Each structure stands twice: as structure tokens, then as C-alpha cells.
Amino acid sequence: MRKKTTAMAGSGDNDSDAQLAVPRIIAAQVSSARSPAVAARVGIALGAAITVCFLTGLLSHWIQHPPSWFWWPPHPVWLYRVTQGAHVLSGVTAIPLLLVKLWSVYPRLFAKPLIGSPIRALERGSIAVLVGAVMFQLATGLLNTAQWYPWKFFFTTTHYAIAYISFGAVAVHLAVKLPVVRAALSRPVTEPADTDRRPSPNIVPADRERDAGMSRRAVLGIAGITAAVACLATAGQTIPFLRWLSVLAPRTGQGPQGVPVNRTAAQAGLTALASDPAYRLHVTVGSRQRAFTVADLHVLPQSEAALPIACVEGWSASARWTGVRLLDLLTVVGGYPGGSVRFTSLEQSGLYRVSVLPPSHVVDSDSLIALRLNGEELDIDHGYPCRLIAPSRPGVLQTKWLSSIEVLA
């Protein structure tokens, strides 16, 4: 009776897997393309994409929430732009690779016994964690690039925590499957594995004819093409000359003064406050404090820096910023005794209304209190009357609508 309802897994991952029974309705879907040869090759590309995504994601999180041991250089000025762009693009590229990988192995998920021995139960559990964690990371990350948050949890900390689970599960999975991967890669992709050569008496001829319609090379080609298309369709938000091609990029690179805006003054609810003639920028150095009007800031020596502004959602844009060097402004008040500097926005709430600039960035000549952007007075949506702009930093930390600057002890 069992022979009428189950079949041996023709595309088993290894010899022991080949002893597992797959329900006949599922076995009928096991084409030669669903093979270790395909799963191993797609898995390597997927693992590489996830590794790049994980490492660049760690950097991004540590820049925003730096541990005591972390140091991030201000130069080259494009460094954060590149790492964050690589983070988002590798995540987007991983999505089609993950789908092809799941397609190539999913019949094995129905192999019997479903649970079996404790070791098999542990393996099944680890695969569930792997698939669930990676799908969660890629799905929430993709929605984050579009700034759509249909959930209640805080994206940043959750994404950071699950990243360790995802990458750990990938590492464990690779370690377990390494013999299978090595065996699969040692043979040409068209050569069947030993388990593939075994005839499966319960697969009807019609199934075999259908199987012949999709070759392994075709599956690998589809995986490569879809991954490349997904990457190019969004790369333009990071790589300007690809913008014409990136039809799915959430940001087009357009915005006031040629730079996109994530949060406008109206959304922050401070259009009137930022435009108030009574505005003053309060700067504190030790026991000395001075308040600057907008006119006062314009009278000080002006500097210009060509700096990209890069967002954690993946978009970036180059711009020319003009304003007062931060170090010069601190010198006017009382000198710079060293230490980090805290910047506070006119905003009354929000996680990023306050940012802290480390000493290596404070002394950098490209760190400005920007008053102009691309030759024009700073647009209010870009932070008028003034904002912080420092090299190689996330846009969310380039505090807009500055209210105060304070050198920390």
C-alpha cells in the first residue's frame, strides 16, 4: 500500500536523504532540475548575497548606534554610500535567488518521516528557522526601502537582531550540507547525482516527459537573470547613471535642489518654527554659549564640500554643500577642547532629533553647518535654516533644522 502512495526522493540531497519517502503527489513534481546540482550553485550565490548583506548591515547599525569600540572613518566620503548601497542591492538580489533555491528543494520538505529521530527533528527545526528568518529579513528590508511599515515593532532593532539569527542559520546549514555541496560541484551541472540515476517506479511516464521540459542549465540561467534584473531595477537609487534603467527604485534621485527628501518640514510640523525670524542657533562649548542668527552664520567664513548624502533605505545623491566649518564655529565660541559633539533639531520628538558626531568627524574640514545646497539657500525640506552635513554618515544622522550644538565633556 505504501508503494502506491509514496516514492523515493529522486533528487535527494544525499544518500541518507534518498531513503526518505516523499508522497507520490509530491514525487511527481521532482524533476531532474530540482537537484543538488542546482540547489548547491544557487545556494552559493544566495549565501554570498546574504553574507554581503549581513556584514554591510552590521556596519550600518554600528554607525547609527555605535558600540564603545567602534570607529568609522570620515574618508573616503563615499564609503557609507557604497556600503549601504551594497547592503540594499545584495538584499534585493537575494530575493529571486531564495525563491529559486526554495523551488529546487521544496519537495524534500514533504519527505517522510516529517519529524523522525531527534537529529532529524533538529535538522527540520534549523531549516524552519533558516527559511523563516531569511524571508523575514528580505521582506521587511524591501518594505523599508519603500518606507512602508505595516507592523508595530521597531524595524531597526528587530532587523538587527534577526540578522544574527539568519546568518547563523545560513552558516549552520552550509556546514551540515557541505558534503552535498562539494559532491554536487565536483560534477558537471548536467550530470545526475547517484540518487538521481535511481529509477522511481511510482513516477508515471507523463511526469518524466514533463520533467524533460526544464533543464538544470535553464533553471540556473533563470536564477541568474532574475537576480541581475532585480539588482538593476533598483540600483539606480544608488548608482546615478543606472537611474534610467531602475524602474523599481523607490527613489528616483529627484527632490528639492536635486536631492530626495525623506521627511519634509510639514511632516515634522515645524515649517513655521524653522521660518521664524527669531530663530537662533545655540552653540555651547564648556561654560561658554553663544546664540547665532541666520545672518550671523552667513557672515562667518564659508566653505564648500562635495559630499554624497546616503539614506539607510538605500538611496543616495551627490551634492555641493556650503556653510560654516564646524570646527570654525566652535572656535568662534570658545575653541574645540576635544570630545564628541551633540546636535539637536527643532523637532520636539522623533528618534533622530538628536545625533552625536564623533571627534574624528568633528575635526574634519568637510564637516559643515550647511546653509546652502547646490548653490542655493537651503530648502526648508533639506533643513533650513541650517543642518549638519558630515562625510560618510547616514542621512538620518545629518540633523536638519538645527536648534543647538553642544560639545560633550
mmCIF file of C-alpha atoms in Angstrom:
data_model
loop_
_atom_site.group_PDB
_atom_site.id
_atom_site.type_symbol
_atom_site.label_atom_id
_atom_site.label_comp_id
_atom_site.label_asym_id
_atom_site.label_seq_id
_atom_site.Cartn_x
_atom_site.Cartn_y
_atom_site.Cartn_z
ATOM 1 C CA MET A 1 0.000 0.000 0.000
ATOM 2 C CA ARG A 2 2.834 2.394 0.849
ATOM 3 C CA LYS A 3 4.335 1.929 -2.610
ATOM 4 C CA LYS A 4 1.162 3.314 -4.125
ATOM 5 C CA THR A 5 1.279 6.488 -2.087
ATOM 6 C CA THR A 6 4.968 7.323 -1.809
ATOM 7 C CA ALA A 7 8.103 7.412 -3.920
ATOM 8 C CA MET A 8 11.786 7.569 -3.141
ATOM 9 C CA ALA A 9 13.171 11.056 -3.445
ATOM 10 C CA GLY A 10 14.862 11.136 -6.827
ATOM 11 C CA SER A 11 16.660 14.430 -6.164
ATOM 12 C CA GLY A 12 17.756 13.647 -2.640
ATOM 13 C CA ASP A 13 20.418 15.778 -1.074
ATOM 14 C CA ASN A 14 22.477 12.813 -0.011
ATOM 15 C CA ASP A 15 22.330 9.077 0.306
ATOM 16 C CA SER A 16 20.585 9.127 3.666
ATOM 17 C CA ASP A 17 18.008 11.562 2.320
ATOM 18 C CA ALA A 18 17.410 9.188 -0.535
ATOM 19 C CA GLN A 19 15.978 6.716 1.938
ATOM 20 C CA LEU A 20 13.230 9.182 2.834
ATOM 21 C CA ALA A 21 9.833 8.674 1.290
ATOM 22 C CA VAL A 22 8.118 11.522 -0.487
ATOM 23 C CA PRO A 23 4.343 11.444 -1.040
ATOM 24 C CA ARG A 24 3.621 10.385 -4.614
ATOM 25 C CA ILE A 25 1.825 13.610 -5.485
ATOM 26 C CA ILE A 26 4.966 15.462 -4.446
ATOM 27 C CA ALA A 27 7.345 12.955 -6.020
ATOM 28 C CA ALA A 28 5.618 13.639 -9.321
ATOM 29 C CA GLN A 29 6.950 17.212 -9.056
ATOM 30 C CA VAL A 30 10.541 16.118 -8.524
ATOM 31 C CA SER A 31 12.059 16.904 -11.870
ATOM 32 C CA SER A 32 15.721 16.454 -12.648
ATOM 33 C CA ALA A 33 16.054 20.244 -12.402
ATOM 34 C CA ARG A 34 15.187 20.053 -8.695
ATOM 35 C CA SER A 35 18.584 18.621 -7.920
ATOM 36 C CA PRO A 36 21.556 19.113 -5.615
ATOM 37 C CA ALA A 37 23.429 20.433 -8.677
ATOM 38 C CA VAL A 38 21.006 23.360 -8.923
ATOM 39 C CA ALA A 39 20.471 23.836 -5.186
ATOM 40 C CA ALA A 40 24.213 23.940 -4.492
ATOM 41 C CA ARG A 41 25.005 26.510 -7.182
ATOM 42 C CA VAL A 42 22.089 28.774 -6.390
ATOM 43 C CA GLY A 43 22.797 28.325 -2.693
ATOM 44 C CA ILE A 44 26.364 29.595 -3.119
ATOM 45 C CA ALA A 45 25.160 32.755 -4.858
ATOM 46 C CA LEU A 46 22.464 33.204 -2.210
ATOM 47 C CA GLY A 47 24.979 32.676 0.589
ATOM 48 C CA ALA A 48 27.324 35.275 -0.923
ATOM 49 C CA ALA A 49 24.491 37.817 -1.207
ATOM 50 C CA ILE A 50 23.375 37.179 2.376
ATOM 51 C CA THR A 51 26.956 37.500 3.644
ATOM 52 C CA VAL A 52 27.410 40.893 1.959
ATOM 53 C CA CYS A 53 24.003 41.976 3.254
ATOM 54 C CA PHE A 54 24.834 40.841 6.789
ATOM 55 C CA LEU A 55 28.259 42.496 7.002
ATOM 56 C CA THR A 56 27.162 45.809 5.490
ATOM 57 C CA GLY A 57 24.058 45.733 7.686
ATOM 58 C CA LEU A 58 26.229 45.405 10.789
ATOM 59 C CA LEU A 59 28.246 48.424 9.672
ATOM 60 C CA SER A 60 25.119 50.460 9.099
ATOM 61 C CA HIS A 61 23.738 49.593 12.533
ATOM 62 C CA TRP A 62 27.016 50.293 14.318
ATOM 63 C CA ILE A 63 27.339 53.685 12.618
ATOM 64 C CA GLN A 64 23.864 54.630 13.825
ATOM 65 C CA HIS A 65 24.218 53.039 17.262
ATOM 66 C CA PRO A 66 27.977 52.827 17.815
ATOM 67 C CA PRO A 67 29.318 50.474 20.481
ATOM 68 C CA SER A 68 32.227 51.863 22.530
ATOM 69 C CA TRP A 69 34.851 50.006 20.470
ATOM 70 C CA PHE A 70 33.523 51.048 17.045
ATOM 71 C CA TRP A 71 35.254 53.629 14.853
ATOM 72 C CA TRP A 72 34.095 54.789 11.446
ATOM 73 C CA PRO A 73 36.351 56.945 9.223
ATOM 74 C CA PRO A 74 35.134 60.191 7.598
ATOM 75 C CA HIS A 75 37.108 59.377 4.431
ATOM 76 C CA PRO A 76 36.643 58.349 1.732
ATOM 77 C CA VAL A 77 33.471 60.424 1.792
ATOM 78 C CA TRP A 78 31.630 57.852 -0.355
ATOM 79 C CA LEU A 79 32.342 54.920 1.950
ATOM 80 C CA TYR A 80 28.929 54.815 3.653
ATOM 81 C CA ARG A 81 27.218 55.369 0.304
ATOM 82 C CA VAL A 82 28.920 52.276 -1.096
ATOM 83 C CA THR A 83 28.393 50.022 1.916
ATOM 84 C CA GLN A 84 24.741 50.945 2.359
ATOM 85 C CA GLY A 85 24.078 50.656 -1.359
ATOM 86 C CA ALA A 86 25.710 47.213 -1.328
ATOM 87 C CA HIS A 87 23.522 46.273 1.642
ATOM 88 C CA VAL A 88 20.267 47.078 -0.096
ATOM 89 C CA LEU A 89 21.273 45.721 -3.512
ATOM 90 C CA SER A 90 22.560 42.439 -2.101
ATOM 91 C CA GLY A 91 19.289 42.040 -0.208
ATOM 92 C CA VAL A 92 17.239 42.703 -3.344
ATOM 93 C CA THR A 93 19.408 40.311 -5.356
ATOM 94 C CA ALA A 94 18.924 37.599 -2.742
ATOM 95 C CA ILE A 95 15.123 37.566 -3.154
ATOM 96 C CA PRO A 96 14.924 35.765 -6.550
ATOM 97 C CA LEU A 97 17.830 33.529 -5.558
ATOM 98 C CA LEU A 98 15.953 32.489 -2.425
ATOM 99 C CA LEU A 99 12.820 31.715 -4.440
ATOM 100 C CA VAL A 100 14.755 29.532 -6.903
ATOM 101 C CA LYS A 101 16.562 27.819 -4.044
ATOM 102 C CA LEU A 102 13.268 27.012 -2.308
ATOM 103 C CA TRP A 103 11.817 25.791 -5.613
ATOM 104 C CA SER A 104 14.742 23.439 -6.101
ATOM 105 C CA VAL A 105 14.458 21.804 -2.681
ATOM 106 C CA TYR A 106 10.854 22.169 -1.563
ATOM 107 C CA PRO A 107 9.770 18.563 -2.365
ATOM 108 C CA ARG A 108 12.211 17.473 0.324
ATOM 109 C CA LEU A 109 10.186 19.375 2.899
ATOM 110 C CA PHE A 110 7.431 16.774 2.481
ATOM 111 C CA ALA A 111 9.695 13.725 2.849
ATOM 112 C CA LYS A 112 8.603 11.207 5.456
ATOM 113 C CA PRO A 113 9.055 10.843 8.305
ATOM 114 C CA LEU A 114 8.243 14.514 8.782
ATOM 115 C CA ILE A 115 9.913 14.587 12.203
ATOM 116 C CA GLY A 116 11.597 11.216 12.786
ATOM 117 C CA SER A 117 14.603 10.940 15.071
ATOM 118 C CA PRO A 118 15.758 13.761 17.373
ATOM 119 C CA ILE A 119 18.581 14.545 14.952
ATOM 120 C CA ARG A 120 16.176 14.768 12.043
ATOM 121 C CA ALA A 121 13.804 16.878 14.141
ATOM 122 C CA LEU A 122 16.704 19.222 14.904
ATOM 123 C CA GLU A 123 17.605 19.465 11.227
ATOM 124 C CA ARG A 124 13.978 20.206 10.309
ATOM 125 C CA GLY A 125 13.808 22.847 13.038
ATOM 126 C CA SER A 126 17.008 24.519 11.852
ATOM 127 C CA ILE A 127 15.691 24.675 8.278
ATOM 128 C CA ALA A 128 12.445 26.239 9.529
ATOM 129 C CA VAL A 129 14.455 28.880 11.401
ATOM 130 C CA LEU A 130 16.659 29.455 8.354
ATOM 131 C CA VAL A 131 13.812 29.907 5.897
ATOM 132 C CA GLY A 132 11.661 31.950 8.279
ATOM 133 C CA ALA A 133 14.444 34.291 9.388
ATOM 134 C CA VAL A 134 15.809 34.929 5.889
ATOM 135 C CA MET A 135 12.340 35.531 4.426
ATOM 136 C CA PHE A 136 11.551 37.928 7.298
ATOM 137 C CA GLN A 137 14.770 39.868 6.732
ATOM 138 C CA LEU A 138 14.358 40.191 2.993
ATOM 139 C CA ALA A 139 10.649 41.066 3.142
ATOM 140 C CA THR A 140 10.935 43.699 5.886
ATOM 141 C CA GLY A 141 14.101 45.105 4.351
ATOM 142 C CA LEU A 142 12.392 45.506 0.996
ATOM 143 C CA LEU A 143 9.425 47.283 2.593
ATOM 144 C CA ASN A 144 11.855 49.522 4.484
ATOM 145 C CA THR A 145 13.361 50.727 1.209
ATOM 146 C CA ALA A 146 9.859 51.879 0.263
ATOM 147 C CA GLN A 147 9.325 53.359 3.765
ATOM 148 C CA TRP A 148 6.200 51.246 4.255
ATOM 149 C CA TYR A 149 5.888 49.814 7.753
ATOM 150 C CA PRO A 150 2.740 47.655 8.166
ATOM 151 C CA TRP A 151 3.940 46.382 11.563
ATOM 152 C CA LYS A 152 4.122 47.536 15.166
ATOM 153 C CA PHE A 153 7.724 46.638 16.049
ATOM 154 C CA PHE A 154 10.711 48.969 15.679
ATOM 155 C CA PHE A 155 12.292 47.983 12.389
ATOM 156 C CA THR A 156 15.908 48.888 13.148
ATOM 157 C CA THR A 157 16.455 46.810 16.299
ATOM 158 C CA THR A 158 14.334 43.902 15.064
ATOM 159 C CA HIS A 159 16.130 43.781 11.715
ATOM 160 C CA TYR A 160 19.465 43.878 13.537
ATOM 161 C CA ALA A 161 18.568 41.046 15.939
ATOM 162 C CA ILE A 162 17.106 38.748 13.285
ATOM 163 C CA ALA A 163 20.181 39.343 11.111
ATOM 164 C CA TYR A 164 22.282 37.316 13.553
ATOM 165 C CA ILE A 165 19.717 34.513 13.558
ATOM 166 C CA SER A 166 19.568 34.490 9.763
ATOM 167 C CA PHE A 167 23.298 34.495 9.216
ATOM 168 C CA GLY A 168 23.865 31.919 11.961
ATOM 169 C CA ALA A 169 21.245 29.630 10.421
ATOM 170 C CA VAL A 170 22.885 30.012 6.987
ATOM 171 C CA ALA A 171 26.283 29.114 8.459
ATOM 172 C CA VAL A 172 24.894 26.022 10.234
ATOM 173 C CA HIS A 173 23.022 24.932 7.130
ATOM 174 C CA LEU A 174 26.132 25.288 4.985
ATOM 175 C CA ALA A 175 28.191 23.300 7.491
ATOM 176 C CA VAL A 176 25.620 20.470 7.504
ATOM 177 C CA LYS A 177 25.234 20.418 3.733
ATOM 178 C CA LEU A 178 28.897 20.992 2.844
ATOM 179 C CA PRO A 179 29.497 17.353 1.763
ATOM 180 C CA VAL A 180 26.458 17.557 -0.529
ATOM 181 C CA VAL A 181 27.600 20.894 -1.938
ATOM 182 C CA ARG A 182 31.113 19.625 -2.588
ATOM 183 C CA ALA A 183 29.814 16.491 -4.298
ATOM 184 C CA ALA A 184 27.397 18.498 -6.439
ATOM 185 C CA LEU A 185 30.057 20.988 -7.509
ATOM 186 C CA SER A 186 32.528 18.243 -8.365
ATOM 187 C CA ARG A 187 30.320 17.112 -11.257
ATOM 188 C CA PRO A 188 29.078 18.969 -14.364
ATOM 189 C CA VAL A 189 25.706 20.510 -13.755
ATOM 190 C CA THR A 190 24.112 18.222 -16.345
ATOM 191 C CA GLU A 191 25.480 15.037 -14.774
ATOM 192 C CA PRO A 192 22.951 13.418 -12.462
ATOM 193 C CA ALA A 193 23.891 12.520 -8.921
ATOM 194 C CA ASP A 194 23.833 8.864 -7.908
ATOM 195 C CA THR A 195 20.458 9.317 -6.295
ATOM 196 C CA ASP A 196 19.132 10.901 -9.489
ATOM 197 C CA ARG A 197 20.043 7.802 -11.501
ATOM 198 C CA ARG A 198 17.844 5.556 -9.431
ATOM 199 C CA PRO A 199 14.573 4.913 -11.200
ATOM 200 C CA SER A 200 11.477 5.915 -9.315
ATOM 201 C CA PRO A 201 8.819 3.355 -10.236
ATOM 202 C CA ASN A 202 5.982 5.488 -8.984
ATOM 203 C CA ILE A 203 6.685 8.431 -11.305
ATOM 204 C CA VAL A 204 4.494 7.912 -14.334
ATOM 205 C CA PRO A 205 5.811 8.440 -17.915
ATOM 206 C CA ALA A 206 3.801 11.611 -18.282
ATOM 207 C CA ASP A 207 5.684 13.055 -15.331
ATOM 208 C CA ARG A 208 9.030 12.182 -16.928
ATOM 209 C CA GLU A 209 8.021 13.893 -20.158
ATOM 210 C CA ARG A 210 7.021 16.992 -18.269
ATOM 211 C CA ASP A 211 10.317 16.893 -16.352
ATOM 212 C CA ALA A 212 12.216 16.984 -19.604
ATOM 213 C CA GLY A 213 10.821 20.475 -20.263
ATOM 214 C CA MET A 214 13.098 22.219 -17.766
ATOM 215 C CA SER A 215 16.830 21.635 -17.740
ATOM 216 C CA ARG A 216 19.159 22.450 -14.893
ATOM 217 C CA ARG A 217 21.020 24.960 -17.040
ATOM 218 C CA ALA A 218 17.718 26.693 -17.761
ATOM 219 C CA VAL A 219 16.921 26.939 -14.050
ATOM 220 C CA LEU A 220 20.367 28.338 -13.284
ATOM 221 C CA GLY A 221 20.012 30.780 -16.155
ATOM 222 C CA ILE A 222 16.659 31.965 -14.873
ATOM 223 C CA ALA A 223 18.105 32.396 -11.374
ATOM 224 C CA GLY A 224 20.988 34.483 -12.697
ATOM 225 C CA ILE A 225 18.860 36.633 -14.991
ATOM 226 C CA THR A 226 16.160 37.361 -12.400
ATOM 227 C CA ALA A 227 18.779 38.231 -9.803
ATOM 228 C CA ALA A 228 20.510 40.600 -12.241
ATOM 229 C CA VAL A 229 17.212 42.192 -13.271
ATOM 230 C CA ALA A 230 16.169 42.696 -9.626
ATOM 231 C CA CYS A 231 19.524 44.337 -8.899
ATOM 232 C CA LEU A 232 19.455 46.627 -11.948
ATOM 233 C CA ALA A 233 15.814 47.531 -11.386
ATOM 234 C CA THR A 234 16.698 49.151 -8.057
ATOM 235 C CA ALA A 235 20.407 50.032 -8.417
ATOM 236 C CA GLY A 236 19.669 53.475 -9.839
ATOM 237 C CA GLN A 237 18.798 54.905 -6.456
ATOM 238 C CA THR A 238 22.447 54.356 -5.501
ATOM 239 C CA ILE A 239 24.208 54.476 -8.900
ATOM 240 C CA PRO A 240 23.089 57.634 -10.742
ATOM 241 C CA PHE A 241 23.891 56.507 -14.308
ATOM 242 C CA LEU A 242 21.572 53.498 -13.864
ATOM 243 C CA ARG A 243 18.533 55.581 -12.880
ATOM 244 C CA TRP A 244 17.057 55.382 -16.367
ATOM 245 C CA LEU A 245 17.072 51.599 -16.031
ATOM 246 C CA SER A 246 15.912 51.243 -12.428
ATOM 247 C CA VAL A 247 12.159 51.269 -12.893
ATOM 248 C CA LEU A 248 11.534 49.700 -9.475
ATOM 249 C CA ALA A 249 13.782 52.007 -7.431
ATOM 250 C CA PRO A 250 11.749 53.611 -4.612
ATOM 251 C CA ARG A 251 13.764 56.835 -5.032
ATOM 252 C CA THR A 252 14.369 58.467 -8.401
ATOM 253 C CA GLY A 253 17.039 60.872 -7.195
ATOM 254 C CA GLN A 254 14.628 63.765 -7.648
ATOM 255 C CA GLY A 255 13.730 66.274 -4.960
ATOM 256 C CA PRO A 256 14.159 69.908 -3.968
ATOM 257 C CA GLN A 257 17.514 71.216 -5.193
ATOM 258 C CA GLY A 258 18.249 67.836 -6.820
ATOM 259 C CA VAL A 259 18.288 65.793 -3.620
ATOM 260 C CA PRO A 260 15.495 63.467 -2.411
ATOM 261 C CA VAL A 261 13.776 64.148 0.922
ATOM 262 C CA ASN A 262 12.631 61.523 3.394
ATOM 263 C CA ARG A 263 10.916 63.793 5.919
ATOM 264 C CA THR A 264 9.620 67.217 4.995
ATOM 265 C CA ALA A 265 9.280 70.222 7.278
ATOM 266 C CA ALA A 266 5.491 69.898 7.035
ATOM 267 C CA GLN A 267 5.652 66.248 8.116
ATOM 268 C CA ALA A 268 7.857 67.265 11.031
ATOM 269 C CA GLY A 269 5.359 70.025 11.907
ATOM 270 C CA LEU A 270 7.894 72.815 12.140
ATOM 271 C CA THR A 271 7.554 74.891 8.978
ATOM 272 C CA ALA A 272 6.615 77.984 10.966
ATOM 273 C CA LEU A 273 9.229 77.392 13.653
ATOM 274 C CA ALA A 274 12.088 76.930 11.159
ATOM 275 C CA SER A 275 11.000 80.091 9.283
ATOM 276 C CA ASP A 276 10.648 82.227 12.419
ATOM 277 C CA PRO A 277 12.794 85.425 12.194
ATOM 278 C CA ALA A 278 13.511 84.966 15.890
ATOM 279 C CA TYR A 279 15.400 81.731 15.161
ATOM 280 C CA ARG A 280 18.706 81.287 16.939
ATOM 281 C CA LEU A 281 21.297 78.503 16.806
ATOM 282 C CA HIS A 282 22.670 77.942 20.323
ATOM 283 C CA VAL A 283 26.264 76.684 20.472
ATOM 284 C CA THR A 284 27.811 75.564 23.776
ATOM 285 C CA VAL A 285 31.488 74.868 24.402
ATOM 286 C CA GLY A 286 32.162 74.149 28.062
ATOM 287 C CA SER A 287 30.854 77.068 30.100
ATOM 288 C CA ARG A 288 30.631 79.365 27.074
ATOM 289 C CA GLN A 289 27.499 79.731 24.991
ATOM 290 C CA ARG A 290 26.563 81.885 22.046
ATOM 291 C CA ALA A 291 23.377 82.269 20.006
ATOM 292 C CA PHE A 292 23.663 82.848 16.238
ATOM 293 C CA THR A 293 21.074 84.316 13.915
ATOM 294 C CA VAL A 294 20.954 83.119 10.309
ATOM 295 C CA ALA A 295 22.661 86.366 9.278
ATOM 296 C CA ASP A 296 25.415 85.747 11.836
ATOM 297 C CA LEU A 297 26.107 82.352 10.308
ATOM 298 C CA HIS A 298 26.301 83.785 6.802
ATOM 299 C CA VAL A 299 28.833 86.409 7.925
ATOM 300 C CA LEU A 300 31.256 83.731 9.158
ATOM 301 C CA PRO A 301 33.827 82.303 6.664
ATOM 302 C CA GLN A 302 32.073 79.914 4.280
ATOM 303 C CA SER A 303 33.379 76.616 2.977
ATOM 304 C CA GLU A 304 32.105 74.217 0.351
ATOM 305 C CA ALA A 305 32.248 70.429 0.240
ATOM 306 C CA ALA A 306 31.060 67.966 -2.393
ATOM 307 C CA LEU A 307 29.523 65.222 -0.286
ATOM 308 C CA PRO A 308 27.046 62.466 -1.049
ATOM 309 C CA ILE A 309 24.067 62.112 1.207
ATOM 310 C CA ALA A 310 23.076 58.488 1.677
ATOM 311 C CA CYS A 311 19.985 57.119 3.326
ATOM 312 C CA VAL A 312 19.594 53.894 5.292
ATOM 313 C CA GLU A 313 16.812 52.961 2.826
ATOM 314 C CA GLY A 314 19.479 52.719 0.117
ATOM 315 C CA TRP A 315 19.160 55.880 -1.958
ATOM 316 C CA SER A 316 21.991 58.362 -2.227
ATOM 317 C CA ALA A 317 22.761 61.553 -4.136
ATOM 318 C CA SER A 318 25.781 63.758 -4.647
ATOM 319 C CA ALA A 319 25.533 67.435 -3.738
ATOM 320 C CA ARG A 320 27.550 70.588 -3.114
ATOM 321 C CA TRP A 321 27.086 71.862 0.426
ATOM 322 C CA THR A 322 28.130 75.353 1.547
ATOM 323 C CA GLY A 323 28.282 76.648 5.093
ATOM 324 C CA VAL A 324 30.437 77.184 8.155
ATOM 325 C CA ARG A 325 33.012 74.599 9.050
ATOM 326 C CA LEU A 326 32.004 73.045 12.334
ATOM 327 C CA LEU A 327 35.468 73.465 13.777
ATOM 328 C CA ASP A 328 35.454 77.170 12.830
ATOM 329 C CA LEU A 329 32.078 77.674 14.507
ATOM 330 C CA LEU A 330 33.274 76.020 17.716
ATOM 331 C CA THR A 331 36.417 78.151 17.619
ATOM 332 C CA VAL A 332 34.320 81.312 17.470
ATOM 333 C CA VAL A 333 32.511 80.250 20.634
ATOM 334 C CA GLY A 334 35.454 79.055 22.658
ATOM 335 C CA GLY A 335 37.608 76.539 20.781
ATOM 336 C CA TYR A 336 37.311 72.817 20.498
ATOM 337 C CA PRO A 337 38.602 71.008 23.580
ATOM 338 C CA GLY A 338 38.003 67.567 22.051
ATOM 339 C CA GLY A 339 35.232 65.043 22.501
ATOM 340 C CA SER A 340 32.024 64.302 20.681
ATOM 341 C CA VAL A 341 29.531 66.974 19.693
ATOM 342 C CA ARG A 342 25.767 66.716 20.137
ATOM 343 C CA PHE A 343 23.335 68.201 17.603
ATOM 344 C CA THR A 344 19.688 68.822 18.437
ATOM 345 C CA SER A 345 16.930 69.579 15.961
ATOM 346 C CA LEU A 346 13.996 71.970 16.340
ATOM 347 C CA GLU A 347 11.846 68.848 16.211
ATOM 348 C CA GLN A 348 10.178 68.101 19.526
ATOM 349 C CA SER A 349 10.032 64.349 19.060
ATOM 350 C CA GLY A 350 11.482 61.587 16.925
ATOM 351 C CA LEU A 351 14.261 59.063 17.383
ATOM 352 C CA TYR A 352 16.725 61.055 15.341
ATOM 353 C CA ARG A 353 16.058 64.601 16.550
ATOM 354 C CA VAL A 354 19.424 64.296 18.328
ATOM 355 C CA SER A 355 22.668 62.953 16.865
ATOM 356 C CA VAL A 356 26.217 62.761 18.169
ATOM 357 C CA LEU A 357 29.235 63.398 15.958
ATOM 358 C CA PRO A 358 32.455 61.568 16.940
ATOM 359 C CA PRO A 359 35.726 63.535 17.268
ATOM 360 C CA SER A 360 37.191 62.169 14.019
ATOM 361 C CA HIS A 361 34.333 63.793 12.129
ATOM 362 C CA VAL A 362 34.280 66.983 14.239
ATOM 363 C CA VAL A 363 37.825 67.933 13.203
ATOM 364 C CA ASP A 364 37.302 67.000 9.549
ATOM 365 C CA SER A 365 37.346 70.032 7.244
ATOM 366 C CA ASP A 366 34.331 68.678 5.315
ATOM 367 C CA SER A 367 32.031 68.727 8.356
ATOM 368 C CA LEU A 368 29.811 71.752 7.874
ATOM 369 C CA ILE A 369 26.869 73.604 9.328
ATOM 370 C CA ALA A 370 25.276 73.800 5.901
ATOM 371 C CA LEU A 371 23.406 76.938 4.817
ATOM 372 C CA ARG A 372 23.286 76.361 1.059
ATOM 373 C CA LEU A 373 22.779 73.367 -1.204
ATOM 374 C CA ASN A 374 23.892 73.180 -4.828
ATOM 375 C CA GLY A 375 24.381 76.947 -4.933
ATOM 376 C CA GLU A 376 21.000 77.872 -3.454
ATOM 377 C CA GLU A 377 19.814 78.738 0.022
ATOM 378 C CA LEU A 378 18.985 75.536 1.851
ATOM 379 C CA ASP A 379 15.408 74.455 1.142
ATOM 380 C CA ILE A 380 13.291 74.124 4.253
ATOM 381 C CA ASP A 381 12.749 70.427 3.480
ATOM 382 C CA HIS A 382 16.518 69.976 3.489
ATOM 383 C CA GLY A 383 16.857 71.584 6.912
ATOM 384 C CA TYR A 384 16.636 75.393 6.603
ATOM 385 C CA PRO A 385 17.875 77.463 8.345
ATOM 386 C CA CYS A 386 20.856 75.137 8.845
ATOM 387 C CA ARG A 387 21.759 71.476 9.158
ATOM 388 C CA LEU A 388 24.684 69.240 9.884
ATOM 389 C CA ILE A 389 26.438 67.620 6.945
ATOM 390 C CA ALA A 390 29.459 65.439 7.675
ATOM 391 C CA PRO A 391 31.278 62.971 5.399
ATOM 392 C CA SER A 392 30.447 59.249 5.215
ATOM 393 C CA ARG A 393 27.436 59.308 7.539
ATOM 394 C CA PRO A 394 23.818 58.102 7.198
ATOM 395 C CA GLY A 395 21.415 60.830 6.169
ATOM 396 C CA VAL A 396 19.320 60.180 9.260
ATOM 397 C CA LEU A 397 22.257 61.413 11.386
ATOM 398 C CA GLN A 398 22.779 64.596 9.331
ATOM 399 C CA THR A 399 20.474 66.514 11.661
ATOM 400 C CA LYS A 400 18.165 69.003 9.949
ATOM 401 C CA TRP A 401 16.629 72.234 11.346
ATOM 402 C CA LEU A 402 19.389 72.626 13.928
ATOM 403 C CA SER A 403 18.438 74.142 17.271
ATOM 404 C CA SER A 404 21.596 73.633 19.313
ATOM 405 C CA ILE A 405 25.160 72.319 19.161
ATOM 406 C CA GLU A 406 26.988 71.234 22.305
ATOM 407 C CA VAL A 407 30.485 69.899 22.852
ATOM 408 C CA LEU A 408 30.190 66.983 25.243
ATOM 409 C CA ALA A 409 32.611 66.675 28.138
#
